[in-house]
Amino acid sequence: MLYEPELEFRAGNRHIDPRHGISLFGPADADSPTAPHQIPIALVGPAPALDGIRKWLQRCQNPIEAKETKPGQENLHQPFPGFSGDSQFGSTLVFDDALVREIPARQLRRLARAEVASATAEAVEIYADAARSLAETGRCRVVICARPDELHDREDRPPQETGDKPETKADEREAGGDFHDLLKAVTLGLQAPLQLIRRETWTGTRPKTDNEVTRPLQDEATRAWNLHTALYYKAGGTPWRMPRHSSDLATCYIGISFYRTATGEELHTAVAQVFNERGDGVVVRGGTAQISKHDRQPHLALADAKRLLLDALAEYRHTHGHQPARIVIHKTSKFTRSETDGFYEAADERDIDHVDMIWIQRRGAPHLYRTGQLPPLRGTSVQMDERSLLLYTRGSVPYFRTYPGLYVPQPLLIRPASQNTDLQLAATDILGLSKMNWNNAQLDERDPLTLRTSYRVGSILKHVPSIAKIATRYAYYM
């Protein structure tokens, strides 16, 4: 059983819950001169939506009460402290009428009448032009876009019941483009990242739908937590970070994934998301991969694996000013001999001695059963043999005194491809990285940051030409 990892907040204070930590201490970078104490925002969307968003964001400057819970489960829902210079966030959103682009109603009516694919493409062009004109002013830190209600693309489809809470929408988007991914893809070169908002976020009500399966609507305080944490991060802030002990090696965490190009070709492209132990992340795109005849999974040739890691380390050094002492590579497919040899060669070329390559299986792992009605505790780990360990990153949380999910939690199966890898350390890393999601302020995400980002980044980069320059900051892909 692994202990719930702590997170670091203002002045080095620690807590296991991101919301409680910020409420008590403030964001991790609150005392830094570069912290975003004022965040000028731009707004894009139809007039009624812009008015609704602005009023709700202004309401969120003040505290919002938490959702009522059962006795003893008060930690499950935290009140929102407000987002202002006087709140614990120490930051405020700055509105400017000059940074508003209204989408005319006639254009939206045309989208409602058009076929889905053409309507989505036209909406992306309209919103991208508006966002570009705002970002080019250099006066906004984040561009907020109200998602048009008239679109009925893949984003409107209900999540599948996959045996866990419906948090795999990025996986569903892999099958094709939607407004979110296409708009993000064409705006990667802007000076400010985008934040897309659905109507339900600021209204608290879900639009009528013919779908029988819908996602549960979050309470207002939770919606405020998630949105403002994302805005703070996208504006360059650090809401929380993983603690680093003085004896810890400077570690570079890398997630590698493969995505099918938008043309539908069989070739896949590798992408690495590079993070240090504090959660600061950059994106590096690699070369093409080949489908193996043995397992029907995409894999890298030795030279491509070496080049990908060298590029990732170069970006890491450019961002952080030094090379890491330890590299941890996460992948959801088995490592081939060519891949491990290529990664080792890259590490040797940079004189890095500590390399851990971890195969994380998200499906097909055996389940554990706990006496009583609740599932196993989050952090439950069982070493199956010398080379595999089972880990529950979702499950019952003692701090919440309940299991906060909707479906039976699925464990991860951890298998190292490198020699001398400490399985317990690998599991501890993964559990800690599962808390580093600035789109969700709850502490019990299923996937580590390395894998979660790979789904989002891949679903966006599949729409970007391989020769095009991409944004390296992860905030552009959230």
JSON list of N, CA and C in Angstrom, two decimals, residues 41-70:
[
{"chain": "A", "resi": 41, "resn": "ILE", "atom": "N", "xyz": [-7.69, 38.45, -20.12]},
{"chain": "A", "resi": 41, "resn": "ILE", "atom": "CA", "xyz": [-8.29, 37.39, -20.94]},
{"chain": "A", "resi": 41, "resn": "ILE", "atom": "C", "xyz": [-9.03, 38.01, -22.12]},
{"chain": "A", "resi": 42, "resn": "ALA", "atom": "N", "xyz": [-9.08, 37.25, -23.21]},
{"chain": "A", "resi": 42, "resn": "ALA", "atom": "CA", "xyz": [-9.87, 37.62, -24.37]},
{"chain": "A", "resi": 42, "resn": "ALA", "atom": "C", "xyz": [-11.04, 36.67, -24.48]},
{"chain": "A", "resi": 43, "resn": "LEU", "atom": "N", "xyz": [-12.12, 37.12, -25.11]},
{"chain": "A", "resi": 43, "resn": "LEU", "atom": "CA", "xyz": [-13.34, 36.32, -25.20]},
{"chain": "A", "resi": 43, "resn": "LEU", "atom": "C", "xyz": [-13.79, 36.22, -26.65]},
{"chain": "A", "resi": 44, "resn": "VAL", "atom": "N", "xyz": [-14.18, 34.99, -27.07]},
{"chain": "A", "resi": 44, "resn": "VAL", "atom": "CA", "xyz": [-14.69, 34.74, -28.42]},
{"chain": "A", "resi": 44, "resn": "VAL", "atom": "C", "xyz": [-15.95, 33.91, -28.31]},
{"chain": "A", "resi": 45, "resn": "GLY", "atom": "N", "xyz": [-17.01, 34.32, -29.03]},
{"chain": "A", "resi": 45, "resn": "GLY", "atom": "CA", "xyz": [-18.24, 33.54, -29.03]},
{"chain": "A", "resi": 45, "resn": "GLY", "atom": "C", "xyz": [-19.44, 34.41, -29.35]},
{"chain": "A", "resi": 46, "resn": "PRO", "atom": "N", "xyz": [-20.64, 33.82, -29.38]},
{"chain": "A", "resi": 46, "resn": "PRO", "atom": "CA", "xyz": [-21.87, 34.59, -29.61]},
{"chain": "A", "resi": 46, "resn": "PRO", "atom": "C", "xyz": [-22.15, 35.52, -28.44]},
{"chain": "A", "resi": 47, "resn": "ALA", "atom": "N", "xyz": [-22.86, 36.60, -28.69]},
{"chain": "A", "resi": 47, "resn": "ALA", "atom": "CA", "xyz": [-23.09, 37.63, -27.68]},
{"chain": "A", "resi": 47, "resn": "ALA", "atom": "C", "xyz": [-23.69, 37.09, -26.38]},
{"chain": "A", "resi": 48, "resn": "PRO", "atom": "N", "xyz": [-24.77, 36.27, -26.43]},
{"chain": "A", "resi": 48, "resn": "PRO", "atom": "CA", "xyz": [-25.34, 35.78, -25.17]},
{"chain": "A", "resi": 48, "resn": "PRO", "atom": "C", "xyz": [-24.34, 34.96, -24.35]},
{"chain": "A", "resi": 49, "resn": "ALA", "atom": "N", "xyz": [-23.53, 34.16, -25.04]},
{"chain": "A", "resi": 49, "resn": "ALA", "atom": "CA", "xyz": [-22.54, 33.34, -24.34]},
{"chain": "A", "resi": 49, "resn": "ALA", "atom": "C", "xyz": [-21.47, 34.22, -23.69]},
{"chain": "A", "resi": 50, "resn": "LEU", "atom": "N", "xyz": [-21.01, 35.22, -24.42]},
{"chain": "A", "resi": 50, "resn": "LEU", "atom": "CA", "xyz": [-19.98, 36.11, -23.87]},
{"chain": "A", "resi": 50, "resn": "LEU", "atom": "C", "xyz": [-20.48, 36.82, -22.63]},
{"chain": "A", "resi": 51, "resn": "ASP", "atom": "N", "xyz": [-21.73, 37.26, -22.67]},
{"chain": "A", "resi": 51, "resn": "ASP", "atom": "CA", "xyz": [-22.31, 37.92, -21.51]},
{"chain": "A", "resi": 51, "resn": "ASP", "atom": "C", "xyz": [-22.42, 36.95, -20.33]},
{"chain": "A", "resi": 52, "resn": "GLY", "atom": "N", "xyz": [-22.86, 35.70, -20.62]},
{"chain": "A", "resi": 52, "resn": "GLY", "atom": "CA", "xyz": [-22.99, 34.71, -19.55]},
{"chain": "A", "resi": 52, "resn": "GLY", "atom": "C", "xyz": [-21.66, 34.33, -18.95]},
{"chain": "A", "resi": 53, "resn": "ILE", "atom": "N", "xyz": [-20.64, 34.14, -19.79]},
{"chain": "A", "resi": 53, "resn": "ILE", "atom": "CA", "xyz": [-19.31, 33.77, -19.30]},
{"chain": "A", "resi": 53, "resn": "ILE", "atom": "C", "xyz": [-18.75, 34.87, -18.40]},
{"chain": "A", "resi": 54, "resn": "ARG", "atom": "N", "xyz": [-18.85, 36.10, -18.88]},
{"chain": "A", "resi": 54, "resn": "ARG", "atom": "CA", "xyz": [-18.28, 37.23, -18.13]},
{"chain": "A", "resi": 54, "resn": "ARG", "atom": "C", "xyz": [-18.96, 37.37, -16.77]},
{"chain": "A", "resi": 55, "resn": "LYS", "atom": "N", "xyz": [-20.28, 37.26, -16.73]},
{"chain": "A", "resi": 55, "resn": "LYS", "atom": "CA", "xyz": [-21.00, 37.38, -15.46]},
{"chain": "A", "resi": 55, "resn": "LYS", "atom": "C", "xyz": [-20.61, 36.26, -14.51]},
{"chain": "A", "resi": 56, "resn": "TRP", "atom": "N", "xyz": [-20.46, 35.04, -15.05]},
{"chain": "A", "resi": 56, "resn": "TRP", "atom": "CA", "xyz": [-20.11, 33.92, -14.16]},
{"chain": "A", "resi": 56, "resn": "TRP", "atom": "C", "xyz": [-18.68, 34.05, -13.65]},
{"chain": "A", "resi": 57, "resn": "LEU", "atom": "N", "xyz": [-17.75, 34.46, -14.51]},
{"chain": "A", "resi": 57, "resn": "LEU", "atom": "CA", "xyz": [-16.37, 34.65, -14.07]},
{"chain": "A", "resi": 57, "resn": "LEU", "atom": "C", "xyz": [-16.27, 35.74, -13.02]},
{"chain": "A", "resi": 58, "resn": "GLN", "atom": "N", "xyz": [-17.07, 36.77, -13.17]},
{"chain": "A", "resi": 58, "resn": "GLN", "atom": "CA", "xyz": [-17.09, 37.83, -12.15]},
{"chain": "A", "resi": 58, "resn": "GLN", "atom": "C", "xyz": [-17.69, 37.31, -10.85]},
{"chain": "A", "resi": 59, "resn": "ARG", "atom": "N", "xyz": [-18.67, 36.43, -10.95]},
{"chain": "A", "resi": 59, "resn": "ARG", "atom": "CA", "xyz": [-19.23, 35.80, -9.74]},
{"chain": "A", "resi": 59, "resn": "ARG", "atom": "C", "xyz": [-18.16, 34.96, -9.04]},
{"chain": "A", "resi": 60, "resn": "CYS", "atom": "N", "xyz": [-17.30, 34.33, -9.83]},
{"chain": "A", "resi": 60, "resn": "CYS", "atom": "CA", "xyz": [-16.26, 33.46, -9.27]},
{"chain": "A", "resi": 60, "resn": "CYS", "atom": "C", "xyz": [-15.13, 34.24, -8.61]},
{"chain": "A", "resi": 61, "resn": "GLN", "atom": "N", "xyz": [-15.18, 35.54, -8.67]},
{"chain": "A", "resi": 61, "resn": "GLN", "atom": "CA", "xyz": [-14.20, 36.33, -7.92]},
{"chain": "A", "resi": 61, "resn": "GLN", "atom": "C", "xyz": [-14.44, 36.19, -6.42]},
{"chain": "A", "resi": 62, "resn": "ASN", "atom": "N", "xyz": [-15.67, 35.82, -6.06]},
{"chain": "A", "resi": 62, "resn": "ASN", "atom": "CA", "xyz": [-16.05, 35.64, -4.65]},
{"chain": "A", "resi": 62, "resn": "ASN", "atom": "C", "xyz": [-16.17, 34.15, -4.33]},
{"chain": "A", "resi": 63, "resn": "PRO", "atom": "N", "xyz": [-16.11, 33.80, -3.06]},
{"chain": "A", "resi": 63, "resn": "PRO", "atom": "CA", "xyz": [-16.20, 32.38, -2.68]},
{"chain": "A", "resi": 63, "resn": "PRO", "atom": "C", "xyz": [-17.51, 31.74, -3.12]},
{"chain": "A", "resi": 64, "resn": "ILE", "atom": "N", "xyz": [-17.44, 30.44, -3.41]},
{"chain": "A", "resi": 64, "resn": "ILE", "atom": "CA", "xyz": [-18.62, 29.65, -3.77]},
{"chain": "A", "resi": 64, "resn": "ILE", "atom": "C", "xyz": [-18.69, 28.45, -2.83]},
{"chain": "A", "resi": 65, "resn": "GLU", "atom": "N", "xyz": [-19.83, 28.26, -2.23]},
{"chain": "A", "resi": 65, "resn": "GLU", "atom": "CA", "xyz": [-19.97, 27.19, -1.25]},
{"chain": "A", "resi": 65, "resn": "GLU", "atom": "C", "xyz": [-19.84, 25.82, -1.91]},
{"chain": "A", "resi": 66, "resn": "ALA", "atom": "N", "xyz": [-19.36, 24.87, -1.13]},
{"chain": "A", "resi": 66, "resn": "ALA", "atom": "CA", "xyz": [-19.20, 23.50, -1.61]},
{"chain": "A", "resi": 66, "resn": "ALA", "atom": "C", "xyz": [-20.55, 22.79, -1.66]},
{"chain": "A", "resi": 67, "resn": "LYS", "atom": "N", "xyz": [-20.59, 21.78, -2.48]},
{"chain": "A", "resi": 67, "resn": "LYS", "atom": "CA", "xyz": [-21.78, 20.92, -2.56]},
{"chain": "A", "resi": 67, "resn": "LYS", "atom": "C", "xyz": [-21.97, 20.19, -1.24]},
{"chain": "A", "resi": 68, "resn": "GLU", "atom": "N", "xyz": [-23.21, 20.03, -0.84]},
{"chain": "A", "resi": 68, "resn": "GLU", "atom": "CA", "xyz": [-23.50, 19.31, 0.39]},
{"chain": "A", "resi": 68, "resn": "GLU", "atom": "C", "xyz": [-23.09, 17.85, 0.26]},
{"chain": "A", "resi": 69, "resn": "THR", "atom": "N", "xyz": [-22.54, 17.31, 1.31]},
{"chain": "A", "resi": 69, "resn": "THR", "atom": "CA", "xyz": [-22.09, 15.92, 1.31]},
{"chain": "A", "resi": 69, "resn": "THR", "atom": "C", "xyz": [-22.60, 15.20, 2.54]},
{"chain": "A", "resi": 70, "resn": "LYS", "atom": "N", "xyz": [-22.40, 13.90, 2.54]},
{"chain": "A", "resi": 70, "resn": "LYS", "atom": "CA", "xyz": [-22.80, 13.10, 3.69]},
{"chain": "A", "resi": 70, "resn": "LYS", "atom": "C", "xyz": [-21.90, 13.44, 4.88]}
]
